[in-house]
Tab-separated table of C-alpha atoms in Angstrom:
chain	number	residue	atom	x	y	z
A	18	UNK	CA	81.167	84.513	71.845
A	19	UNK	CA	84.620	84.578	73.880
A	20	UNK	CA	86.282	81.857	75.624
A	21	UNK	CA	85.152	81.072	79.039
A	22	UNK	CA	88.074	82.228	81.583
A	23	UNK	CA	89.788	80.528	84.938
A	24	UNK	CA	91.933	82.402	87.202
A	25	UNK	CA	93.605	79.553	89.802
A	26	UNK	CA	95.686	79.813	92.473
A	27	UNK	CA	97.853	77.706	93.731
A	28	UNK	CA	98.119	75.817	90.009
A	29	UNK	CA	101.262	74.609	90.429
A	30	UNK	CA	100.897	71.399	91.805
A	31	UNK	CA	98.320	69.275	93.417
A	32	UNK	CA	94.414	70.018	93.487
A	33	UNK	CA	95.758	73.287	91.629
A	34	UNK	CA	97.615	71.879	88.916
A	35	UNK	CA	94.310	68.836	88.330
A	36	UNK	CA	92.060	71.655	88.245
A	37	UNK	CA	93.785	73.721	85.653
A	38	UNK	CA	94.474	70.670	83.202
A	39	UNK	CA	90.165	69.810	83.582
A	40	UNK	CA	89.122	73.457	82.654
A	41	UNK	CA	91.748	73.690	79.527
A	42	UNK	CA	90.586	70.571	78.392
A	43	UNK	CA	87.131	71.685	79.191
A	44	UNK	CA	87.996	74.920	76.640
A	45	UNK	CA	88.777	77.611	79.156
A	46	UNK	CA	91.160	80.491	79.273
A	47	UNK	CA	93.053	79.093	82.134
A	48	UNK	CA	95.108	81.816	84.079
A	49	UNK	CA	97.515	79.694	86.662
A	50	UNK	CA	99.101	81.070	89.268
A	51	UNK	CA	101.789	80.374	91.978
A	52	UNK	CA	105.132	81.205	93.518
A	53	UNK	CA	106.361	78.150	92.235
A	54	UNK	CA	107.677	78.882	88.239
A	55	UNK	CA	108.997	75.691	87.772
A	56	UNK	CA	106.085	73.851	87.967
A	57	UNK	CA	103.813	76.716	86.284
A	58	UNK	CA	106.332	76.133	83.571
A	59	UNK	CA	105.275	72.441	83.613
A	60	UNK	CA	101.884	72.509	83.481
A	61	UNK	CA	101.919	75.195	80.546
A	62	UNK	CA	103.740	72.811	78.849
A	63	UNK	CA	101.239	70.429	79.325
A	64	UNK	CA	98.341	72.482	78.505
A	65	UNK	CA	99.511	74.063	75.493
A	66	UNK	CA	100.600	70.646	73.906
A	67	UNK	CA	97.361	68.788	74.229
A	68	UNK	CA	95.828	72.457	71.970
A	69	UNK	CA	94.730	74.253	74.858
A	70	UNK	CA	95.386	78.001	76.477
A	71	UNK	CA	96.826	79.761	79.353
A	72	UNK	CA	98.502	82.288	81.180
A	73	UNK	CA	101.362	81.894	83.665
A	74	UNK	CA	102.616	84.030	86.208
A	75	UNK	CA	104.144	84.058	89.625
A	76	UNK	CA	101.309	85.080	92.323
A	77	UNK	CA	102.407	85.631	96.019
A	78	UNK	CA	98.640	85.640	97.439
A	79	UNK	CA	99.627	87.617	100.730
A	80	UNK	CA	101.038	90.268	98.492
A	81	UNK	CA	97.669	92.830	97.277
A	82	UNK	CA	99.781	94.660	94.619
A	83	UNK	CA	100.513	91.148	93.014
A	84	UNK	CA	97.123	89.886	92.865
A	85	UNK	CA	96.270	93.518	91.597
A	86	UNK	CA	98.881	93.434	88.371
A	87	UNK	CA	98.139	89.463	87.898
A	88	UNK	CA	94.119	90.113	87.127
A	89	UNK	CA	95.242	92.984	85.028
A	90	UNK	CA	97.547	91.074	82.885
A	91	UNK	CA	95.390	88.298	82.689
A	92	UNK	CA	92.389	90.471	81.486
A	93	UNK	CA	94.276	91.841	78.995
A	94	UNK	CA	94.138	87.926	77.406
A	95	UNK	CA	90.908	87.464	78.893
A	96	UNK	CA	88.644	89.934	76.340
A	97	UNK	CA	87.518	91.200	79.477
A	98	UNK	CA	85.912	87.843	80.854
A	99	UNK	CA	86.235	86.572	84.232
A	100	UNK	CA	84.180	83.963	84.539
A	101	UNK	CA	85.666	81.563	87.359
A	102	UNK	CA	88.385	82.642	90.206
A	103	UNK	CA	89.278	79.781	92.025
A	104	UNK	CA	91.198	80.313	95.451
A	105	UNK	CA	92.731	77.485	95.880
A	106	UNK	CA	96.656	78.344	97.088
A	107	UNK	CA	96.773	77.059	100.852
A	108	UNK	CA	99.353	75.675	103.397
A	109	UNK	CA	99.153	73.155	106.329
A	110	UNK	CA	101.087	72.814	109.229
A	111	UNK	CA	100.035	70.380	111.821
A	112	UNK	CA	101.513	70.070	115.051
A	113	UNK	CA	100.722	71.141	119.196
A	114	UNK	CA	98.775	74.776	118.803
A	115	UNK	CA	101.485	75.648	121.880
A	116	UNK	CA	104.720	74.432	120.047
A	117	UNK	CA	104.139	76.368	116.820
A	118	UNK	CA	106.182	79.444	116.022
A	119	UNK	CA	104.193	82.359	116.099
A	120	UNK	CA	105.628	82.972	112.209
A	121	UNK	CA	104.023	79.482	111.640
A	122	UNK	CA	100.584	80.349	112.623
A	123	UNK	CA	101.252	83.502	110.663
A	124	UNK	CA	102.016	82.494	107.466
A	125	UNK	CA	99.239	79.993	107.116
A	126	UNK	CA	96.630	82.699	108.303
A	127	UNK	CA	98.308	85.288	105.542
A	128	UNK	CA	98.107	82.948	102.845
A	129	UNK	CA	94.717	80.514	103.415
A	130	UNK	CA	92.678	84.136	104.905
A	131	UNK	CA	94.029	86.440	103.517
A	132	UNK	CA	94.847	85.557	100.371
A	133	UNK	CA	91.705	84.630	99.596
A	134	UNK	CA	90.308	88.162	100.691
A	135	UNK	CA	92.510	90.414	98.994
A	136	UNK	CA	92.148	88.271	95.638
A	137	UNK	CA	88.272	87.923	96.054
A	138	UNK	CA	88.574	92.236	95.985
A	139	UNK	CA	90.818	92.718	93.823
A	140	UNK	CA	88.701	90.108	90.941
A	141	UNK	CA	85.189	91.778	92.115
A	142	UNK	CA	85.503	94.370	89.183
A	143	UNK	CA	86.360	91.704	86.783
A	144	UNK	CA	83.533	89.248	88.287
A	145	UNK	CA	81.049	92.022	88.102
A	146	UNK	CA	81.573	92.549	84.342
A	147	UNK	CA	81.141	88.832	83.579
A	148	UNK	CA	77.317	87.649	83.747
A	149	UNK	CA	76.733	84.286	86.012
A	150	UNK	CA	80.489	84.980	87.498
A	151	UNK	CA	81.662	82.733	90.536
A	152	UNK	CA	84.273	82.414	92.588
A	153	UNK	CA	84.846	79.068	94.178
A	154	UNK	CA	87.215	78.771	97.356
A	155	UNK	CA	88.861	75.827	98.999
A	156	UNK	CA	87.824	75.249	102.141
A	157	UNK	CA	87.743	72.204	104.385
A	158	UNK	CA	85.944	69.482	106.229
A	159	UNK	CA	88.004	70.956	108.894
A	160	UNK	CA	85.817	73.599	108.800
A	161	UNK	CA	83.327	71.424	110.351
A	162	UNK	CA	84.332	71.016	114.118
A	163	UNK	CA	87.931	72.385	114.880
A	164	UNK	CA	90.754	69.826	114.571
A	165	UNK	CA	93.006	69.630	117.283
A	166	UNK	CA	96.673	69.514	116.067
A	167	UNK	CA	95.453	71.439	113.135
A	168	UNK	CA	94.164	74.384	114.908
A	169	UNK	CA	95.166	78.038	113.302
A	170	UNK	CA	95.106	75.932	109.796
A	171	UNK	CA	91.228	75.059	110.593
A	172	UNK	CA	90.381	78.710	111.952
A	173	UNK	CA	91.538	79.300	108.370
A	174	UNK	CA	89.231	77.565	107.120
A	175	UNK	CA	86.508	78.724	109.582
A	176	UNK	CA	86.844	81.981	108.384
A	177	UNK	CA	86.915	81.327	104.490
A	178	UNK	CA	83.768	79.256	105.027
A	179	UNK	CA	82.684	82.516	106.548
A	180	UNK	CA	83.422	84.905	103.771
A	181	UNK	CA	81.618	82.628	101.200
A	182	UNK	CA	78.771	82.539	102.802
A	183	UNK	CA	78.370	86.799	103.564
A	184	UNK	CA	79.801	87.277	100.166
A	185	UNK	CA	77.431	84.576	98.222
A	186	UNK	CA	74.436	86.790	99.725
A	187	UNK	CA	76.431	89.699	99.540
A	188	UNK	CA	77.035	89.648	95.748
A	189	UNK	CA	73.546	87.986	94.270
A	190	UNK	CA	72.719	91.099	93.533
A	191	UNK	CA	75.477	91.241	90.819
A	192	UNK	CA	75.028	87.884	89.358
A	193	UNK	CA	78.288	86.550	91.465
A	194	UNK	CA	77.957	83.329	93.322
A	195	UNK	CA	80.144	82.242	95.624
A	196	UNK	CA	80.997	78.624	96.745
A	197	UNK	CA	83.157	76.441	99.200
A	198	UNK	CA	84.613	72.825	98.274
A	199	UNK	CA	84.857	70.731	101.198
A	200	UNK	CA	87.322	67.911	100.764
A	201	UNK	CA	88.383	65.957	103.953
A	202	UNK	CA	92.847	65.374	103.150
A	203	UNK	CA	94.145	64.686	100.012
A	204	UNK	CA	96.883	63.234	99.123
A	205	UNK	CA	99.060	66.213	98.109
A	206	UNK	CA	102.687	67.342	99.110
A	207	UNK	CA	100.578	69.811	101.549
A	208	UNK	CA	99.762	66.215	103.405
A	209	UNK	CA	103.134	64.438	103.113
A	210	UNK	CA	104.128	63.469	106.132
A	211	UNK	CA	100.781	64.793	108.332
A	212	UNK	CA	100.331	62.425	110.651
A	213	UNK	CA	97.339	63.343	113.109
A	214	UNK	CA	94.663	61.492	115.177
A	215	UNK	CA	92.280	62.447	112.923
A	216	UNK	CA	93.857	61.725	109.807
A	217	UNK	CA	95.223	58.588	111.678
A	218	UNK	CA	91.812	57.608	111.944
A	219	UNK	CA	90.127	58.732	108.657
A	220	UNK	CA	93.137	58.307	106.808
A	221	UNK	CA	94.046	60.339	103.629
A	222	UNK	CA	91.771	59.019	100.652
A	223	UNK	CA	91.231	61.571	98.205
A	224	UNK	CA	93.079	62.631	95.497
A	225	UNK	CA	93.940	65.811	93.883
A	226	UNK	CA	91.842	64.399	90.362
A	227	UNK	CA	89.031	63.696	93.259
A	228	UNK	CA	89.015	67.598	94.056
A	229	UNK	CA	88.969	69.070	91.068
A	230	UNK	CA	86.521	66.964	89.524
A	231	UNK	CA	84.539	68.332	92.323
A	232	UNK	CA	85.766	71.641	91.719
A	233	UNK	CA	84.160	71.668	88.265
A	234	UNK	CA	81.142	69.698	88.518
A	235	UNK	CA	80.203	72.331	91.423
A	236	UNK	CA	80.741	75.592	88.396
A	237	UNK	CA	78.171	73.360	86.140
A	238	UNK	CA	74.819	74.871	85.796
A	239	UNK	CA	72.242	72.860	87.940
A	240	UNK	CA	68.512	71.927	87.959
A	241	UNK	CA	68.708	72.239	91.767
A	242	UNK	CA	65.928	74.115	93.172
A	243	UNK	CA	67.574	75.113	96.052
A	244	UNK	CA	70.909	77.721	95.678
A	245	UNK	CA	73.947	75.319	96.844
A	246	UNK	CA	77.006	77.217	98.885
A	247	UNK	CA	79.038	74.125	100.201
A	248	UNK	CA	80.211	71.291	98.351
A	249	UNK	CA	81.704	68.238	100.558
A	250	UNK	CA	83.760	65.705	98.717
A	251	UNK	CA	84.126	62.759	98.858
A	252	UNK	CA	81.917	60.228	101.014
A	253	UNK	CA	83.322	60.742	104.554
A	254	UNK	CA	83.291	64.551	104.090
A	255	UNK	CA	79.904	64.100	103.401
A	256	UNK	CA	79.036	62.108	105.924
A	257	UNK	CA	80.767	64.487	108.644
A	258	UNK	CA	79.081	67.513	107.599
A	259	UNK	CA	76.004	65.762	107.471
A	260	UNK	CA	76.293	64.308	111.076
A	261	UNK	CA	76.885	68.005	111.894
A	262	UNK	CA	73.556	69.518	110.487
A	263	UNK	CA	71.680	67.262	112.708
A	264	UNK	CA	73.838	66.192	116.129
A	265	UNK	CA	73.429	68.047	119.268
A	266	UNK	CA	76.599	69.919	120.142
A	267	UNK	CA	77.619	67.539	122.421
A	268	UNK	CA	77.614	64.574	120.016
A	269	UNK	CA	79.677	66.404	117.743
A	270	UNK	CA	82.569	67.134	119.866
A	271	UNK	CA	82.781	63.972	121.229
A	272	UNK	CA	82.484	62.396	117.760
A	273	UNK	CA	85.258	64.492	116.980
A	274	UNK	CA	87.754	63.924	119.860
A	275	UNK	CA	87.228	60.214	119.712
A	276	UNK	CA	88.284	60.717	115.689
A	277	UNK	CA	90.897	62.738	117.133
A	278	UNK	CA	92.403	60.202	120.014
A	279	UNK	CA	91.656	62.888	122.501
């Protein structure tokens, strides 16, 4: 039997970089990704020594041509297995909606929205070959109730929350399930120096170990009886999308501009 495969994104650093290192000790193929090569260079390093594999490359995510040649080359190590694509590359840029350059707005849209759609079709061939094949995308508790100060970089996350759940129904019927991780902030480079009334209030508690162990408990088969789509991590993620499935409207904006000094 081959070796299990992941293809990351965003593996670099951060929630990226912890969940490469779990699935190579785990014995995966890891394929890791980013427009960062130092750092890919890094955690190669650090894979490789400690006996296990991967594949480097560099991966603009906006770019369809490069997520087309990266799949390819990785297959090509693969034996033809895709067994776990994991969009994880993302950016976040908080400040006033009004006082963002439009380019701002842009370039988080191109790479947390559409990256994850032009990877997701570009890997469906691979997926599809690969029985029990998932794909598991990073979204965000900020996908619960938009954020003000964090606006387009919610929407984002809106819409990715949206894709997983059309394409989890979507693609049953090919053995592909599709799921969203739901972690509140995390103390990453992407949150240095945030400083928002909602992450004033909540703080920033999780770590990038704290994700990715999330990350791979969620690709374990389960006993569940009911099919799971969205994973929130860590307790007050949890407890925010929980509020959410059962608050009127009303309680759940004003739960979230209170959290939000609004």
């Amino acid at each position: 039997m081959s070796t299990p495969t992941v293809f990351i994104t965003g593996a670099a650093a951060g929630i990226g970089r912890s969940t490469a290192l779990k699935f190579a000790r785990a014995g995966y193929l890891v394929g890791a990704y980013d427009i960062d090569e130092t750092g890919l260079a890094s955690l190669g390093k650090a894979i490789t020594s400690s006996g296990g594999r991967v594949v480097t490359g560099t991966l603009d995510v906006t770019d369809p041509q490069q997520w087309e040649d990266r799949l390819k080359e990785f297959d090509a190590e693969a034996d033809g297995r895709l067994d776990v694509l994991i969009n994880n590359a993302g950016i976040l840029v908080a400040g006033r909606f009004e006082e963002m350059p439009i380019e701002v707005h842009k370039r988080q849209i191109d790479i947390n929205f559409n990256g994850v759609v032009y990877g997701t079709l570009a890997a469906f061939p691979y997926l599809k070959a690969t029985k029990g094949a998932q794909v598991v995308n990073l979204c965000s508790a900020s996908a619960i109730y938009g954020q003000p100060e964090l606006v387009t970089y919610g929407a984002t996350k809106f819409a990715v929350r949206g894709v997983t759940e059309a394409l989890d129904l979507e693609w049953a019927e090919y053995d592909i399930s599709v799921k969203a991780m739901w972690p509140l902030f995390v103390q990453t480079a992407m949150t240095q120096g945030v400083s928002t009334g909602t992450t004033n209030s909540l703080g920033i508690k999780l770590t990038a170990d704290d994700v990715s162990q999330a990350i791979f408990d969620a690709t374990r088969p389960s006993k569940r009886l009911l099919h799971k789509v969205h994973f929130p991590v860590g307790i007050q993620s949890k407890a925010l999308s929980l509020g959410s499935r059962f608050s009127p409207a009303w309680l759940t904006r004003e739960v979230n501009r209170r959290l939000a000094h609004k």
